Amino acid sequence: MSKKNIDLAKKLLRRGELVIFPTETVYGLGGDATNDKAIKLIYKVKKRPKNNPLICHFSNLKEIEKYFYLSDIEKIIAKKFWPGPLTLILKKRENNKLSKYLSHNSNYVGCRIPKNKIARKLITINNNPIAAPSANLSQRTSITNIKDIDPVLSKKVFILKSTQSSYGLESTVIKINKRDNIEILRFGSISVEELNKISIITKVKVIKRSSLSPGNMSKHYSTKKPIRMNVKEVFDNEGLLNFGNIKLKSKIINLNLSKKGNLNEAAVNFYHYLHKLDKSKCKRIAVVNIPNDGLGKTINDRLKRAIK
Ligand code: TXA
Ligand code: MG
């Protein structure tokens, strides 16, 4: 990442403008989280409903503690999973300078410390947290490869370009409830199995409540073309999204998420391949059965929401 680009990004953020930047999950559409103008602009540019709160990105835990209360369990989870693809919903301290538009006036805000070096550098030089939803138009497919950026966004917003995201699925969004249980509000790059490992240390229980996140209530993550899941055959006008060694073929386009049948590799390829299928000549997208464990759960969740 050139110094010139980072300096320009810093200047834009200071002015309340937006910057598209890479993270280890998906690209983000970022604005200064303390600047009302920037936050309102994010909602406008993305055409996002105002009641769907934004995730706030920080460079380190000390910085988060300036703005939020963390319980002992939240601290354990923060130390175990940050920096990384986990978003923790935390309660704001009074009189902090975060924009109230971030989370629809709620006192609870989704926070994470990204692992990606460019993302961390950007937050550090901005000297304020950065609010960022995924860098796609509302309801559309996230991007993990800058080639897939929607021209509507790339025309309006400066981009810090990088390589393919290393995880490829959005962060897992969790909240610790009053009984110290982990509630999963959105499946993501940290699998339920990974979170369950923590339950051995902290005696927390994983509860799946994916409908709780406002962004998960409606149609989401949608491709332009209709998707069919768990296919056993491929029709003439369909492109194929395959996994493992399933012997199916499309006459138009064949993409395999992971020939080895590795779900982590599938996660990295997932959004880029959906964009490729969307841009190809096929009329519909046929997806084979993806095992529903590990990151397969997140992939299946996204596919189901894309179909709705
Ligand atoms: O990996 C990611 O999380 C990416 C990168 C850029 O960090 N960001 C992302 O943001 O996916 P977005 O806005 O596309 O999705 C955020 C999700 C939404 O489903 C939203 O409803 C939920 O997190 N969320 C955010 N703040 C929340 C809150 N305070 N309470 C409940 N759900 C929240
Ligand atoms: Mg999104």
Coordinates of C-alpha atoms and ligand atoms in Angstrom, one line a residue:
M1 CA 0.0 0.0 0.0
S2 CA 1.6 3.3 -1.1
K3 CA 2.0 6.1 1.4
K4 CA 0.4 8.4 -1.1
N5 CA -2.8 6.4 -1.1
I6 CA -3.0 6.0 2.7
D7 CA -2.4 9.7 3.1
L8 CA -5.2 10.5 0.7
A9 CA -7.5 8.0 2.5
K10 CA -6.7 9.8 5.8
K11 CA -7.5 13.2 4.3
L12 CA -10.8 12.0 3.0
L13 CA -11.8 10.4 6.3
R14 CA -10.9 13.6 8.1
R15 CA -13.2 15.5 5.8
G16 CA -16.1 13.2 6.5
E17 CA -15.8 11.4 3.2
L18 CA -15.7 7.7 2.6
V19 CA -13.0 5.2 1.7
I20 CA -13.4 1.6 0.5
F21 CA -10.7 -0.6 2.2
P22 CA -9.8 -4.3 2.5
T23 CA -10.3 -6.4 5.6
E24 CA -9.7 -10.1 6.1
T25 CA -13.4 -10.8 5.8
V26 CA -14.9 -8.6 3.0
Y27 CA -14.1 -5.0 1.7
G28 CA -15.6 -2.3 3.9
L29 CA -17.2 1.1 3.0
G30 CA -15.6 3.2 5.8
G31 CA -16.3 6.5 7.3
D32 CA -15.1 8.2 10.6
A33 CA -17.3 6.8 13.3
T34 CA -17.3 10.0 15.2
N35 CA -18.5 12.1 12.3
D36 CA -22.3 12.3 11.8
K37 CA -21.9 13.5 8.2
A38 CA -19.7 10.5 7.3
I39 CA -22.2 8.0 8.9
K40 CA -25.2 9.5 7.1
L41 CA -23.2 9.4 3.9
I42 CA -22.6 5.6 4.4
Y43 CA -26.3 5.0 4.6
K44 CA -27.0 7.1 1.6
V45 CA -24.3 5.7 -0.7
K46 CA -25.1 2.1 0.2
K47 CA -28.9 2.7 0.1
R48 CA -29.1 1.1 3.5
P49 CA -32.2 1.2 5.8
K50 CA -31.4 3.5 8.8
N51 CA -32.4 0.9 11.3
N52 CA -29.6 -1.5 10.3
P53 CA -26.7 -0.6 12.5
L54 CA -23.1 -0.3 11.4
I55 CA -20.0 -2.2 12.7
C56 CA -17.3 0.0 14.2
H57 CA -13.6 -0.9 13.6
F58 CA -10.9 -0.2 16.1
S59 CA -7.1 -0.6 16.1
N60 CA -6.7 -2.1 19.6
L61 CA -8.6 -3.2 22.7
K62 CA -7.5 -0.1 24.8
E63 CA -9.2 2.1 22.3
I64 CA -12.4 0.0 22.5
E65 CA -12.4 0.3 26.3
K66 CA -12.4 4.1 26.0
Y67 CA -15.8 3.9 24.4
F68 CA -17.4 0.8 25.8
Y69 CA -17.9 -1.3 29.0
L70 CA -16.5 -4.8 28.7
S71 CA -17.5 -7.6 31.2
D72 CA -14.9 -10.2 32.2
I73 CA -16.3 -12.7 29.6
E74 CA -16.3 -10.0 26.9
K75 CA -12.6 -9.3 27.7
I76 CA -11.8 -13.1 27.4
I77 CA -13.5 -13.3 24.1
A78 CA -11.9 -10.1 22.9
K79 CA -8.4 -11.4 23.8
K80 CA -9.1 -14.8 22.1
F81 CA -10.5 -13.6 18.8
W82 CA -9.1 -10.1 18.2
P83 CA -7.6 -9.0 15.9
G84 CA -9.9 -11.1 13.7
P85 CA -13.3 -11.7 12.1
L86 CA -15.5 -11.5 15.2
T87 CA -17.9 -8.6 16.0
L88 CA -18.9 -8.2 19.6
I89 CA -22.0 -6.1 20.4
L90 CA -20.9 -3.8 23.3
K91 CA -22.6 -1.3 25.5
K92 CA -21.4 2.3 25.0
R93 CA -20.1 4.5 27.8
E94 CA -21.9 7.7 28.4
N95 CA -20.7 10.9 26.8
N96 CA -18.5 9.2 24.1
K97 CA -18.0 10.9 20.8
L98 CA -19.3 8.1 18.5
S99 CA -22.0 9.2 16.1
K100 CA -25.5 8.3 17.4
Y101 CA -26.5 7.4 13.8
L102 CA -24.1 4.4 13.9
S103 CA -26.6 2.2 15.7
H104 CA -30.0 3.9 15.3
N105 CA -29.7 5.6 18.7
S106 CA -29.1 2.3 20.5
N107 CA -26.5 2.1 23.3
Y108 CA -25.2 -1.1 21.8
V109 CA -22.7 -1.1 19.0
G110 CA -21.0 -3.9 17.0
C111 CA -17.2 -3.6 17.4
R112 CA -14.3 -5.4 15.9
I113 CA -10.5 -5.2 15.5
P114 CA -9.7 -6.4 12.0
K115 CA -6.6 -8.5 11.3
N116 CA -5.9 -7.0 7.9
K117 CA -2.8 -4.8 8.0
I118 CA -4.1 -2.1 5.7
A119 CA -7.4 -1.9 7.7
R120 CA -5.5 -1.5 10.9
K121 CA -3.1 1.1 9.5
L122 CA -6.1 3.1 8.2
I123 CA -7.8 3.1 11.6
T124 CA -4.5 4.0 13.4
I125 CA -3.8 7.0 11.2
N126 CA -7.4 8.2 11.3
N127 CA -7.0 8.4 15.1
N128 CA -10.7 7.6 15.4
P129 CA -12.6 4.3 14.9
I130 CA -14.0 3.6 11.4
A131 CA -17.6 2.5 10.8
A132 CA -17.9 0.2 7.9
P133 CA -20.5 -2.0 6.4
S134 CA -19.6 -4.3 3.6
A135 CA -18.7 -2.4 0.4
N136 CA -21.8 -3.4 -1.6
L137 CA -25.1 -1.8 -2.3
S138 CA -27.7 -2.8 0.3
Q139 CA -29.0 -6.4 -0.1
R140 CA -26.4 -7.3 -2.7
T141 CA -23.4 -9.7 -2.6
S142 CA -20.4 -8.6 -0.5
I143 CA -17.0 -8.3 -2.2
T144 CA -13.8 -10.0 -1.4
N145 CA -12.0 -9.2 -4.7
I146 CA -11.8 -5.5 -5.8
K147 CA -12.7 -6.6 -9.4
D148 CA -16.2 -7.2 -8.1
I149 CA -16.9 -3.7 -6.8
D150 CA -20.2 -2.2 -8.0
P151 CA -19.5 0.6 -10.5
V152 CA -22.0 2.8 -8.6
L153 CA -19.7 2.6 -5.6
S154 CA -16.3 2.8 -7.4
K155 CA -17.4 6.0 -9.2
K156 CA -18.2 7.7 -5.9
V157 CA -15.7 6.4 -3.4
F158 CA -11.9 6.2 -3.2
I159 CA -10.6 2.6 -3.0
L160 CA -7.6 1.2 -1.2
K161 CA -7.0 -1.8 -3.3
S162 CA -5.6 -5.1 -2.1
T163 CA -5.5 -8.8 -2.8
Q164 CA -8.4 -11.3 -2.3
S165 CA -9.7 -11.3 1.4
S166 CA -8.0 -14.0 3.4
Y167 CA -11.2 -15.3 5.1
G168 CA -13.8 -14.4 2.5
L169 CA -17.0 -14.3 4.7
E170 CA -18.2 -11.5 6.9
S171 CA -17.4 -11.4 10.6
T172 CA -19.4 -13.5 13.0
V173 CA -21.7 -11.1 15.1
I174 CA -22.2 -12.1 18.7
K175 CA -23.7 -10.6 21.8
I176 CA -23.1 -11.7 25.4
N177 CA -26.5 -11.9 27.2
K178 CA -27.4 -11.3 30.8
R179 CA -26.7 -15.0 31.6
D180 CA -23.2 -14.7 30.1
N181 CA -24.2 -16.8 27.1
I182 CA -22.9 -16.1 23.6
E183 CA -25.8 -15.3 21.2
I184 CA -24.9 -15.6 17.6
L185 CA -26.7 -12.8 15.7
R186 CA -25.0 -13.6 12.4
F187 CA -23.0 -16.6 11.3
G188 CA -19.7 -15.6 9.9
S189 CA -16.0 -16.4 9.5
I190 CA -15.6 -17.7 13.1
S191 CA -17.5 -21.0 13.1
V192 CA -19.9 -22.2 15.8
E193 CA -17.3 -24.9 16.6
E194 CA -14.7 -22.3 17.2
L195 CA -17.0 -20.3 19.5
N196 CA -17.8 -23.5 21.3
K197 CA -14.2 -24.0 22.3
I198 CA -14.5 -20.8 24.4
S199 CA -17.4 -22.4 26.3
I200 CA -14.9 -24.8 27.9
I201 CA -13.0 -21.9 29.3
T202 CA -15.7 -19.5 30.2
K203 CA -18.7 -21.8 30.7
V204 CA -20.7 -19.8 28.1
K205 CA -23.3 -21.5 25.9
V206 CA -23.8 -20.9 22.3
I207 CA -27.3 -19.9 21.3
K208 CA -28.1 -19.6 17.6
R209 CA -30.3 -16.6 17.1
S210 CA -29.4 -15.4 13.7
S211 CA -32.7 -13.6 13.1
L212 CA -31.8 -11.0 15.8
S213 CA -29.5 -9.0 13.6
P214 CA -31.5 -6.3 11.8
G215 CA -29.5 -7.0 8.6
N216 CA -30.4 -10.6 8.7
M217 CA -34.2 -10.1 8.7
S218 CA -34.8 -9.5 5.0
K219 CA -33.4 -10.6 1.7
H220 CA -29.7 -10.1 1.7
Y221 CA -26.4 -11.0 0.0
S222 CA -28.3 -11.4 -3.3
T223 CA -26.9 -12.2 -6.7
K224 CA -28.7 -10.6 -9.7
K225 CA -29.5 -14.1 -10.9
P226 CA -31.7 -16.6 -9.1
I227 CA -30.0 -19.3 -7.1
R228 CA -31.0 -23.0 -6.7
M229 CA -29.4 -24.8 -3.8
N230 CA -28.6 -28.5 -3.2
V231 CA -28.9 -29.4 -6.9
K232 CA -28.7 -33.0 -8.1
E233 CA -28.7 -31.9 -11.8
V234 CA -27.8 -28.8 -13.8
F235 CA -30.3 -27.3 -16.3
D236 CA -29.2 -26.0 -19.7
N237 CA -29.3 -22.3 -18.8
E238 CA -27.6 -22.7 -15.4
G239 CA -24.0 -22.0 -14.3
L240 CA -22.7 -24.4 -11.6
L241 CA -21.1 -23.6 -8.3
N242 CA -19.6 -27.0 -7.3
F243 CA -17.8 -28.3 -4.2
G244 CA -15.6 -31.3 -3.7
N245 CA -15.7 -34.1 -6.3
I246 CA -19.4 -34.0 -7.2
K247 CA -19.7 -35.1 -10.8
L248 CA -22.0 -32.5 -12.3
K249 CA -21.4 -30.2 -15.2
S250 CA -22.8 -26.9 -16.6
K251 CA -22.7 -26.3 -20.3
I252 CA -22.0 -22.6 -19.6
I253 CA -19.7 -22.1 -16.6
N254 CA -18.3 -24.4 -13.9
L255 CA -16.7 -23.1 -10.7
N256 CA -15.6 -25.3 -7.8
L257 CA -15.4 -23.7 -4.4
S258 CA -12.9 -26.3 -3.3
K259 CA -12.0 -29.4 -5.3
K260 CA -10.4 -30.8 -2.1
G261 CA -13.7 -30.3 -0.3
N262 CA -12.1 -27.8 2.2
L263 CA -14.7 -25.4 3.6
N264 CA -12.1 -22.7 4.5
E265 CA -11.0 -22.6 0.9
A266 CA -14.6 -22.5 -0.2
A267 CA -15.2 -19.5 2.1
V268 CA -12.4 -17.6 0.5
N269 CA -13.7 -18.3 -3.1
F270 CA -17.5 -18.0 -2.3
Y271 CA -18.3 -14.3 -3.0
H272 CA -15.9 -13.9 -5.9
Y273 CA -17.4 -17.0 -7.6
L274 CA -20.9 -15.7 -7.1
H275 CA -19.9 -12.5 -8.8
K276 CA -18.2 -14.4 -11.6
L277 CA -21.4 -16.4 -12.1
D278 CA -23.5 -13.2 -12.0
K279 CA -21.3 -11.7 -14.8
S280 CA -21.3 -14.9 -16.9
K281 CA -23.8 -15.9 -19.6
C282 CA -25.8 -18.2 -17.4
K283 CA -29.4 -17.3 -16.5
R284 CA -29.5 -19.1 -13.2
I285 CA -27.0 -20.3 -10.6
A286 CA -27.1 -24.0 -9.5
V287 CA -25.2 -24.8 -6.2
V288 CA -24.5 -28.3 -5.1
N289 CA -25.0 -29.4 -1.5
I290 CA -22.5 -27.7 0.8
P291 CA -21.9 -29.6 4.1
N292 CA -23.6 -27.8 6.9
D293 CA -20.8 -27.7 9.4
G294 CA -17.9 -25.3 10.1
L295 CA -17.9 -22.4 7.6
G296 CA -20.4 -24.4 5.6
K297 CA -23.1 -23.2 8.0
T298 CA -22.2 -19.6 7.1
I299 CA -22.1 -20.3 3.3
N300 CA -25.5 -22.0 3.5
D301 CA -26.9 -19.2 5.6
R302 CA -25.8 -16.7 2.9
L303 CA -27.2 -18.8 0.1
K304 CA -30.6 -19.1 1.8
R305 CA -30.8 -15.3 2.4
A306 CA -29.7 -14.6 -1.2
I307 CA -32.7 -16.8 -2.4
K308 CA -35.4 -15.3 -0.2
Ligands
TXA1 O1 -16.9 -8.7 8.3 C1 -17.6 -7.7 8.5 O2 -18.3 -7.7 9.5 C2 -17.7 -6.6 7.5 C3 -16.3 -5.9 7.5 C4 -16.3 -4.7 6.6 O3 -15.9 -5.6 8.8 N1 -18.7 -5.7 7.8 C5 -20.0 -6.1 7.6 O4 -20.9 -5.1 7.9 O5 -20.4 -7.2 7.2 P1 -22.5 -5.1 7.4 O6 -23.0 -3.7 7.8 O7 -22.5 -5.5 6.0 O8 -23.1 -6.2 8.4 C6 -23.2 -5.9 9.7 C7 -24.1 -6.9 10.4 C8 -25.6 -6.6 10.0 O9 -26.3 -7.8 9.9 C9 -26.1 -5.8 11.2 O10 -27.5 -5.9 11.4 C10 -25.3 -6.4 12.4 O11 -24.1 -6.7 11.8 N2 -25.1 -5.4 13.5 C11 -24.3 -4.4 13.5 N3 -24.5 -3.7 14.6 C12 -25.4 -4.3 15.3 C13 -26.0 -4.1 16.6 N4 -25.7 -3.0 17.4 N5 -26.9 -5.0 17.0 C14 -27.3 -6.0 16.3 N6 -26.8 -6.3 15.1 C15 -25.8 -5.5 14.6
MG2 MG -23.3 -6.5 4.4

